[in-house]
Short mmCIF file of C-alpha atoms (C1' of nucleotides) in Angstrom, two decimals:
data_model
loop_
_atom_site.label_atom_id
_atom_site.label_comp_id
_atom_site.label_asym_id
_atom_site.label_seq_id
_atom_site.Cartn_x
_atom_site.Cartn_y
_atom_site.Cartn_z
CA MET A 1129 -1.63 7.05 -35.62
CA GLY A 1130 1.39 8.53 -36.72
CA THR A 1131 2.84 12.31 -35.04
CA LEU A 1132 3.33 13.97 -37.72
CA THR A 1133 0.68 13.69 -40.44
CA LYS A 1134 -0.91 10.85 -41.80
CA ALA A 1135 0.89 7.24 -41.87
CA SER A 1136 4.42 6.59 -40.01
CA THR A 1137 7.35 9.32 -40.69
CA ASN A 1138 8.79 8.36 -37.81
CA ALA A 1139 7.46 5.55 -34.64
CA SER A 1140 6.16 2.53 -36.85
CA LYS A 1141 3.62 0.53 -35.36
CA THR A 1142 5.19 -2.04 -32.82
CA GLU A 1143 7.76 0.78 -32.05
CA GLN A 1144 4.44 2.76 -30.84
CA ALA A 1145 3.16 -0.48 -29.22
CA LEU A 1146 6.44 -1.02 -27.64
CA LYS A 1147 5.96 2.46 -26.02
CA GLN A 1148 2.64 1.76 -24.99
CA MET A 1149 3.44 -1.36 -22.91
CA HIS A 1150 6.18 0.98 -21.09
CA PHE A 1151 3.49 3.07 -20.45
CA VAL A 1152 1.30 0.37 -18.98
CA GLU A 1153 3.87 -0.99 -17.18
CA ASP A 1154 5.00 2.07 -15.20
CA VAL A 1155 1.53 3.10 -14.32
CA GLY A 1156 1.52 -0.48 -12.73
CA LEU A 1157 4.50 0.20 -10.92
CA SER A 1158 2.88 3.38 -10.09
CA PHE A 1159 -0.35 1.93 -8.85
CA GLU A 1160 2.20 -0.25 -6.16
CA MET A 1161 3.37 2.60 -4.89
CA VAL A 1162 -0.01 3.57 -3.61
CA GLY A 1163 -0.67 0.09 -2.06
CA LEU A 1164 -2.56 -0.99 -5.19
CA PRO A 1165 -1.97 -4.36 -6.98
CA ARG A 1166 0.21 -4.02 -10.21
CA MET A 1167 -1.90 -6.02 -12.57
CA ALA A 1168 -4.61 -3.63 -11.18
CA GLY A 1169 -2.46 -0.70 -12.38
CA ARG A 1170 -1.70 -2.50 -15.73
CA ILE A 1171 -5.11 -3.17 -16.43
CA PHE A 1172 -5.81 0.96 -15.84
CA GLY A 1173 -2.82 1.80 -17.59
CA TRP A 1174 -4.38 0.31 -20.86
CA LEU A 1175 -7.68 1.46 -20.55
CA LEU A 1176 -5.55 5.07 -20.60
CA LEU A 1177 -4.21 4.78 -24.09
CA SER A 1178 -6.82 1.57 -25.36
CA ASP A 1179 -9.17 3.19 -28.53
CA PRO A 1180 -12.03 2.09 -28.22
CA PRO A 1181 -11.49 3.42 -24.48
CA HIS A 1182 -13.94 0.38 -23.66
CA GLN A 1183 -12.48 -3.05 -23.53
CA SER A 1184 -13.99 -6.59 -22.74
CA PRO A 1185 -11.94 -8.75 -20.02
CA GLY A 1186 -11.10 -10.84 -23.44
CA GLU A 1187 -9.00 -8.42 -24.83
CA LEU A 1188 -7.92 -6.98 -21.52
CA ALA A 1189 -6.12 -10.64 -21.09
CA ASP A 1190 -5.08 -10.85 -24.59
CA VAL A 1191 -3.33 -7.22 -24.71
CA LEU A 1192 -1.75 -7.51 -21.30
CA GLN A 1193 -0.69 -11.03 -21.57
CA ALA A 1194 -2.43 -12.17 -18.06
CA SER A 1195 -5.12 -14.89 -17.36
CA LYS A 1196 -8.73 -14.28 -17.78
CA GLY A 1197 -8.78 -14.85 -13.55
CA SER A 1198 -6.72 -12.40 -13.27
CA ILE A 1199 -8.52 -9.60 -14.89
CA SER A 1200 -11.55 -10.67 -13.29
CA THR A 1201 -10.18 -10.49 -10.44
CA MET A 1202 -8.70 -7.17 -10.84
CA THR A 1203 -11.58 -5.49 -12.95
CA ARG A 1204 -13.67 -6.44 -9.66
CA LEU A 1205 -11.33 -4.00 -7.21
CA LEU A 1206 -10.82 -1.66 -9.51
CA VAL A 1207 -15.02 -1.31 -10.11
CA GLN A 1208 -15.20 -1.38 -6.43
CA ILE A 1209 -12.73 1.51 -5.70
CA GLY A 1210 -15.08 3.40 -8.63
CA LEU A 1211 -11.93 3.79 -10.97
CA ILE A 1212 -13.57 1.85 -13.95
CA GLU A 1213 -16.80 1.22 -14.55
CA ARG A 1214 -18.58 -1.67 -16.23
CA ILE A 1215 -20.91 -0.65 -19.52
CA SER A 1216 -22.86 -2.99 -21.51
CA LEU A 1217 -23.15 -1.49 -24.99
CA PRO A 1218 -26.57 -1.48 -27.14
CA GLY A 1219 -26.51 -3.88 -29.31
CA GLN A 1220 -23.22 -5.93 -28.56
CA ARG A 1221 -23.24 -8.93 -26.90
CA ARG A 1222 -21.55 -8.87 -22.87
CA ASP A 1223 -19.90 -5.98 -21.08
CA TYR A 1224 -17.00 -3.68 -21.48
CA PHE A 1225 -14.84 -1.88 -18.66
CA ARG A 1226 -13.91 1.82 -19.59
CA ILE A 1227 -12.33 4.47 -16.99
CA LYS A 1228 -15.08 6.25 -14.86
CA PRO A 1229 -15.35 9.52 -15.70
CA HIS A 1230 -14.22 11.59 -12.58
CA ALA A 1231 -12.08 8.59 -11.52
CA TRP A 1232 -9.89 10.48 -9.78
CA THR A 1233 -12.10 12.41 -7.61
CA GLU A 1234 -13.54 9.17 -6.48
CA LEU A 1235 -10.03 8.13 -5.39
CA THR A 1236 -9.62 11.47 -3.65
CA LYS A 1237 -12.97 10.69 -1.56
CA GLN A 1238 -11.71 6.84 -1.17
CA ARG A 1239 -9.04 8.79 0.42
CA MET A 1240 -10.96 11.00 2.85
CA ALA A 1241 -12.06 7.62 4.33
CA GLN A 1242 -8.46 7.07 5.31
CA ILE A 1243 -8.37 10.49 6.61
CA THR A 1244 -10.96 9.59 8.77
CA ALA A 1245 -9.61 6.69 10.04
CA PHE A 1246 -6.61 7.99 11.17
CA ARG A 1247 -8.62 10.73 12.88
CA GLN A 1248 -10.64 8.37 14.80
CA LEU A 1249 -7.88 6.63 15.67
CA ALA A 1250 -6.16 9.66 16.97
CA GLU A 1251 -9.48 10.33 19.17
CA ARG A 1252 -9.13 6.57 20.61
CA GLY A 1253 -5.56 7.04 21.81
CA LEU A 1254 -6.56 10.61 23.54
CA GLU A 1255 -9.15 8.67 25.40
CA LEU A 1256 -6.57 5.93 26.80
CA LEU A 1257 -4.31 8.95 27.54
CA GLU A 1258 -7.23 10.90 29.56
CA GLY A 1259 -6.00 12.81 32.40
CA GLU A 1260 -2.47 12.46 31.26
CA ASN A 1261 0.25 14.85 31.33
CA PRO A 1262 -0.69 17.10 28.41
CA GLN A 1263 2.75 16.86 26.80
CA LEU A 1264 2.27 13.57 26.13
CA ARG A 1265 -1.33 13.93 24.67
CA ASP A 1266 0.25 16.86 22.12
CA ARG A 1267 1.36 13.93 20.15
CA LEU A 1268 -2.42 12.62 19.89
CA ILE A 1269 -4.05 15.90 19.32
CA GLU A 1270 -1.59 17.03 16.77
CA MET A 1271 -2.57 14.34 14.99
CA ARG A 1272 -6.37 14.48 15.16
CA ASP A 1273 -6.57 18.19 14.16
CA MET A 1274 -4.19 17.76 11.31
CA HIS A 1275 -6.80 15.04 10.25
CA ALA A 1276 -9.84 17.07 10.83
CA PHE A 1277 -8.63 19.82 9.19
CA LEU A 1278 -8.19 18.23 6.32
CA GLU A 1279 -11.58 16.39 6.59
CA GLN A 1280 -13.09 19.68 6.44
CA GLU A 1281 -10.86 21.50 3.82
CA LEU A 1282 -10.66 18.69 0.96
CA PRO A 1283 -13.85 18.06 -0.03
CA ALA A 1284 -14.37 22.02 -0.30
CA LEU A 1285 -10.64 21.87 -2.75
CA ILE A 1286 -12.49 18.71 -4.28
CA GLN A 1287 -16.10 21.07 -4.89
CA ARG A 1288 -13.65 23.70 -6.47
CA TRP A 1289 -12.31 21.31 -8.78
CA GLU A 1290 -15.71 19.76 -9.87
CA ASP A 1291 -17.01 23.57 -10.55
CA ARG A 1292 -13.83 24.67 -12.28
CA MET B 345 -2.50 6.79 35.18
CA GLY B 346 -6.22 6.82 36.50
CA THR B 347 -9.12 7.69 34.71
CA LEU B 348 -10.56 9.65 36.95
CA THR B 349 -8.53 11.22 40.01
CA LYS B 350 -5.49 8.87 41.33
CA ALA B 351 -5.24 5.62 41.70
CA SER B 352 -7.50 2.84 39.78
CA THR B 353 -11.35 3.40 40.38
CA ASN B 354 -12.23 1.61 37.34
CA ALA B 355 -9.76 0.21 35.09
CA SER B 356 -7.12 -1.86 36.11
CA LYS B 357 -3.51 -1.14 35.12
CA THR B 358 -3.68 -4.61 32.85
CA GLU B 359 -7.01 -3.32 31.47
CA GLN B 360 -5.45 -0.39 30.44
CA ALA B 361 -2.33 -1.94 28.92
CA LEU B 362 -4.98 -4.39 26.87
CA LYS B 363 -6.79 -1.27 25.26
CA GLN B 364 -3.20 0.16 24.91
CA MET B 365 -2.49 -2.77 22.63
CA HIS B 366 -5.66 -3.17 20.98
CA PHE B 367 -4.85 0.52 19.84
CA VAL B 368 -1.33 -0.47 18.29
CA GLU B 369 -2.46 -3.43 16.63
CA ASP B 370 -5.12 -1.15 14.86
CA VAL B 371 -2.85 1.53 13.99
CA GLY B 372 -0.46 -1.16 12.37
CA LEU B 373 -3.49 -2.43 10.75
CA SER B 374 -4.04 1.26 9.25
CA PHE B 375 -0.41 1.36 8.11
CA GLU B 376 -1.01 -1.86 5.92
CA MET B 377 -4.20 0.24 4.78
CA VAL B 378 -2.32 3.13 3.37
CA GLY B 379 0.60 0.66 2.13
CA LEU B 380 3.28 0.46 5.38
CA PRO B 381 4.03 -2.22 6.84
CA ARG B 382 2.33 -3.64 9.82
CA MET B 383 5.35 -3.61 12.47
CA ALA B 384 6.04 -0.22 11.16
CA GLY B 385 2.38 0.56 12.27
CA ARG B 386 2.93 -0.50 15.22
CA ILE B 387 5.75 0.94 16.58
CA PHE B 388 4.38 4.28 15.55
CA GLY B 389 1.19 3.20 17.54
CA TRP B 390 3.27 2.69 20.64
CA LEU B 391 5.14 5.89 20.16
CA LEU B 392 1.80 7.86 20.29
CA LEU B 393 1.04 6.19 23.66
CA SER B 394 4.65 5.80 25.33
CA ASP B 395 5.55 7.37 28.34
CA PRO B 396 8.38 8.77 27.95
CA PRO B 397 7.69 9.67 24.23
CA HIS B 398 11.30 8.74 23.43
CA GLN B 399 11.36 5.01 23.49
CA SER B 400 14.61 3.22 22.50
CA PRO B 401 14.95 0.01 20.48
CA GLY B 402 15.38 -2.37 23.17
CA GLU B 403 12.00 -1.11 24.90
CA LEU B 404 9.83 -0.95 21.54
CA ALA B 405 11.08 -4.68 21.03
CA ASP B 406 10.18 -5.44 24.61
CA VAL B 407 6.47 -4.30 24.30
CA LEU B 408 5.71 -4.66 20.80
CA GLN B 409 7.31 -8.51 21.34
CA ALA B 410 9.08 -8.18 17.82
CA SER B 411 12.36 -8.82 17.43
CA LYS B 412 15.56 -6.46 17.42
CA GLY B 413 15.94 -6.85 13.96
CA SER B 414 12.68 -6.37 12.79
CA ILE B 415 12.69 -2.66 15.12
CA SER B 416 15.56 -1.86 13.30
CA THR B 417 14.42 -2.26 9.83
CA MET B 418 11.07 -0.60 10.79
CA THR B 419 12.55 2.44 13.01
CA ARG B 420 14.92 2.91 9.43
CA LEU B 421 11.95 3.28 7.41
CA LEU B 422 9.92 5.51 9.75
CA VAL B 423 13.10 7.69 9.99
CA GLN B 424 13.53 7.94 6.44
CA ILE B 425 9.77 8.10 5.37
CA GLY B 426 9.93 11.09 8.05
CA LEU B 427 7.63 10.04 10.60
CA ILE B 428 9.94 9.96 13.80
CA GLU B 429 13.18 11.18 14.39
CA ARG B 430 16.43 9.63 16.29
CA ILE B 431 17.23 11.84 19.46
CA SER B 432 19.81 11.07 21.71
CA LEU B 433 19.56 12.21 25.04
CA PRO B 434 22.39 14.46 26.98
CA GLY B 435 23.58 12.30 29.95
CA GLN B 436 21.86 9.11 28.46
CA ARG B 437 23.93 5.84 26.79
CA ARG B 438 22.00 5.57 23.86
CA ASP B 439 19.52 6.98 21.31
CA TYR B 440 15.81 6.90 21.58
CA PHE B 441 12.66 7.27 18.88
CA ARG B 442 10.05 9.34 19.10
CA ILE B 443 6.98 11.05 16.83
CA LYS B 444 8.53 13.31 14.82
CA PRO B 445 6.70 16.51 15.91
CA HIS B 446 4.81 17.52 12.44
CA ALA B 447 4.94 13.57 10.94
CA TRP B 448 1.98 14.08 9.16
CA THR B 449 2.55 17.50 7.38
CA GLU B 450 5.28 15.15 5.88
CA LEU B 451 3.88 12.20 5.48
CA THR B 452 1.11 14.61 2.75
CA LYS B 453 4.54 16.01 1.92
CA GLN B 454 5.66 12.67 0.65
CA ARG B 455 1.82 12.31 -0.78
CA MET B 456 2.70 15.46 -3.16
CA ALA B 457 5.37 13.25 -4.95
CA GLN B 458 3.10 10.64 -5.87
CA ILE B 459 0.47 13.24 -7.42
CA THR B 460 3.29 14.93 -9.37
CA ALA B 461 4.20 10.91 -10.68
CA PHE B 462 0.80 10.41 -11.83
CA ARG B 463 0.91 14.24 -13.50
CA GLN B 464 4.18 13.32 -15.55
CA LEU B 465 2.77 10.03 -16.26
CA ALA B 466 -0.94 11.31 -17.91
CA GLU B 467 1.60 13.59 -19.99
CA ARG B 468 3.81 10.88 -21.21
CA GLY B 469 0.15 8.98 -21.78
CA LEU B 470 -0.89 12.20 -23.61
CA GLU B 471 2.26 12.01 -25.89
CA LEU B 472 1.87 8.68 -26.92
CA LEU B 473 -1.81 9.68 -27.99
CA GLU B 474 -0.58 12.78 -30.08
CA GLY B 475 -2.97 13.69 -33.00
CA GLU B 476 -5.71 11.12 -32.12
CA ASN B 477 -9.08 11.63 -31.81
CA PRO B 478 -10.08 14.07 -28.98
CA GLN B 479 -12.20 12.48 -27.35
CA LEU B 480 -9.88 9.53 -26.49
CA ARG B 481 -7.20 12.24 -25.28
CA ASP B 482 -10.14 13.32 -22.68
CA ARG B 483 -9.14 10.41 -20.16
CA LEU B 484 -5.85 11.59 -19.75
CA ILE B 485 -6.41 15.14 -19.73
CA GLU B 486 -7.98 14.80 -16.69
CA MET B 487 -5.93 13.07 -14.90
CA ARG B 488 -2.84 15.75 -15.92
CA ASP B 489 -5.54 18.38 -14.62
CA MET B 490 -6.47 16.64 -11.72
CA HIS B 491 -3.20 16.41 -10.53
CA ALA B 492 -2.06 19.61 -11.25
CA PHE B 493 -4.99 20.88 -9.72
CA LEU B 494 -3.73 19.47 -6.26
CA GLU B 495 -0.04 19.64 -6.98
CA GLN B 496 -0.83 23.77 -7.00
CA GLU B 497 -3.37 23.84 -4.05
CA LEU B 498 -1.83 21.21 -1.64
CA PRO B 499 0.95 23.31 -0.91
CA ALA B 500 -1.48 26.26 0.04
CA LEU B 501 -3.41 24.19 2.21
CA ILE B 502 -0.79 22.89 3.74
CA GLN B 503 0.53 26.21 4.53
CA ARG B 504 -2.53 26.99 5.67
CA TRP B 505 -2.32 24.56 8.49
CA GLU B 506 0.58 25.58 9.52
CA ASP B 507 -0.05 28.89 10.00
CA ARG B 508 -3.26 28.42 11.91
"C1'" DA C 19 41.32 -4.72 29.46
"C1'" DT C 20 37.80 -7.37 29.79
"C1'" DC C 21 32.99 -7.87 30.95
"C1'" DT C 22 28.51 -6.90 30.03
"C1'" DT C 23 24.87 -4.65 28.06
"C1'" DA C 24 22.71 -2.67 23.42
"C1'" DG C 25 21.95 -2.54 18.44
"C1'" DT C 26 22.63 -3.64 13.48
"C1'" DT C 27 23.29 -6.34 9.65
"C1'" DC C 28 21.66 -10.23 7.06
"C1'" DA C 29 20.79 -14.49 5.73
"C1'" DA C 30 17.39 -18.34 6.62
"C1'" DT C 31 12.06 -18.36 7.20
"C1'" DA C 32 7.18 -17.81 8.04
"C1'" DT C 33 3.82 -14.98 5.80
"C1'" DT C 34 1.58 -12.92 2.87
"C1'" DT C 35 -0.19 -11.05 -1.66
"C1'" DA C 36 -0.52 -11.94 -6.63
"C1'" DC C 37 -1.42 -14.67 -10.37
"C1'" DT C 38 -2.69 -18.91 -13.19
"C1'" DG C 39 -5.63 -22.47 -15.40
"C1'" DA C 40 -8.72 -25.97 -14.85
"C1'" DA C 41 -13.60 -26.40 -13.65
"C1'" DT C 42 -17.75 -23.81 -13.93
"C1'" DA C 43 -21.33 -20.68 -15.17
"C1'" DA C 44 -24.22 -17.91 -18.04
"C1'" DA C 45 -25.25 -16.40 -22.79
"C1'" DC C 46 -26.01 -15.95 -27.26
"C1'" DT C 47 -26.07 -19.10 -32.06
"C1'" DA C 48 -27.82 -22.20 -35.23
"C1'" DT D 837 -31.73 -28.49 -27.35
"C1'" DA D 838 -26.58 -28.52 -28.19
"C1'" DG D 839 -22.58 -25.78 -29.34
"C1'" DT D 840 -20.01 -22.14 -28.79
"C1'" DT D 841 -18.23 -18.13 -27.12
"C1'" DT D 842 -16.84 -16.03 -22.90
"C1'" DA D 843 -16.45 -14.74 -18.25
"C1'" DT D 844 -15.96 -16.11 -13.28
"C1'" DT D 845 -14.48 -18.87 -9.64
"C1'" DC D 846 -11.46 -20.59 -6.72
"C1'" DA D 847 -8.01 -23.64 -5.47
"C1'" DG D 848 -3.21 -24.33 -6.17
"C1'" DT D 849 1.08 -22.25 -7.21
"C1'" DA D 850 4.96 -18.45 -7.90
"C1'" DA D 851 6.41 -14.47 -6.45
"C1'" DA D 852 7.11 -10.76 -3.15
"C1'" DT D 853 7.48 -9.05 1.85
"C1'" DA D 854 7.79 -8.72 6.38
"C1'" DT D 855 10.23 -11.19 10.52
"C1'" DT D 856 13.34 -13.51 13.04
"C1'" DG D 857 18.04 -14.84 15.61
"C1'" DA D 858 22.36 -15.39 15.23
"C1'" DA D 859 26.90 -13.58 14.45
"C1'" DC D 860 29.26 -9.22 14.82
"C1'" DT D 861 29.85 -3.97 16.33
"C1'" DA D 862 30.26 -0.38 19.40
"C1'" DA D 863 30.10 1.90 23.92
"C1'" DG D 864 30.09 1.93 28.80
"C1'" DA D 865 30.66 -0.39 33.16
"C1'" DT D 866 34.02 -2.50 36.40
#
DNA sequence: ATCTTAGTTCAATATTTACTGAATAAACTA
DNA sequence: TAGTTTATTCAGTAAATATTGAACTAAGAT
C-alpha cells in the first residue's frame, strides 16, 4: 500500500483512507455536476479504488456509511445506465457490483440518446415554423444540423477509441 | 402564420399556440434531462419559436406564465452558460434576450470542462493506487485515457463543424 | 419633478429529489 | 424446518432547488 517501497514510510493507513474518502466525495460532486445523484457518484468512486474491484451491497453501505436502501436504489440506477454491473462469483454466496469495463463508452452512447432527442426537438420546431420567414427558422436549423452532425460523427469517434 | 398559403386553411391560431406551448414544455423536460432547470428550458424553447427572435423579460413572463423573478434568475443562468444573450436595440427602451448564435457549440465547450474534470479525477485516483496491483489500476487508466482522448478529439470535431 | 412602466433582488414557500430505516423477501446453514 | 444473514422495497423524512411575490431600483413619459 505504501507510496515508496513496502510498509509505511510516509502515509499511514488512516491518512490513505482519508484521501480515498475525499476522492469518493469528489466523484460524488462530479456526478452531481452531470445531473446524477451524489450517492451514485460515491458508489462509483469507491468502486474505482476498492480492492477487490467488486464489492457487495453490504460492503458499500459500510464504507460509504449509507443505508442499505440507498445503496440498493443507487446501484440499480448505475446498472441501468450501464456504469456498473452485477456479478455473481462461482463459489460465493451472493452478488457483487463492479465497474463495467467500457463504462465510459457506455456513458457516451447514453449521451447520444440526448443528442438525438435534441435533434428531434429541433425538427418538431421547424415543423411549427413551416412557411415562416427563413430568418426565424435559422435558430432551429442550426440546432438540428449541429446535433445531426454529432449524431453522425460521434459513433465514428467512439469506434476509433475502441479500435485504438 | 398559415401552414399552406395565407390565412388558416387548417390549424387555427389557438391550435398552433397550443402546439407551441407543448413544444416549449418538452424543451423544458429535455433541459431537465441534461441537468438544467425546467424553466430555463421553457425560456429557451420559447426563444426558439418566438417572432421576433428577441423577447423582453416581460414578454417571457407573460407567455410562459412565470413570475418576473423566475425569468430574471433563469435568463441570468442562460446568459452565464452561453445559451442566450442580452441585446439592446437602437431606438428601443430596454433590453431583450435571444438565442445566442452558436449556442450549441458553446454548450459543447461547456461539456469539455466536465471531461477535463473527470480526467483529472482519474489521475488523482491513480496516484492513490500508486504501486498497487496493475489490475486494480486498469479501471482508472481506462477512465483517464478515454477522457484524454475526448479532450484531444472534440475540439477538432467542433472545428470541423464550425468550418463546414 | 412626478407618474408610469419594466426589471431586479431576495426572503418566504412550494416542489422535487435524495436518503433513511423498518418491514419484507430471498437464500444459504445447520 | 427453523435460524441466520443479506438484499430489496417503500413509506416517511430531510435536504436541496425552483418558483413566487413583495419591496426596491431605474428609466422613460408627461
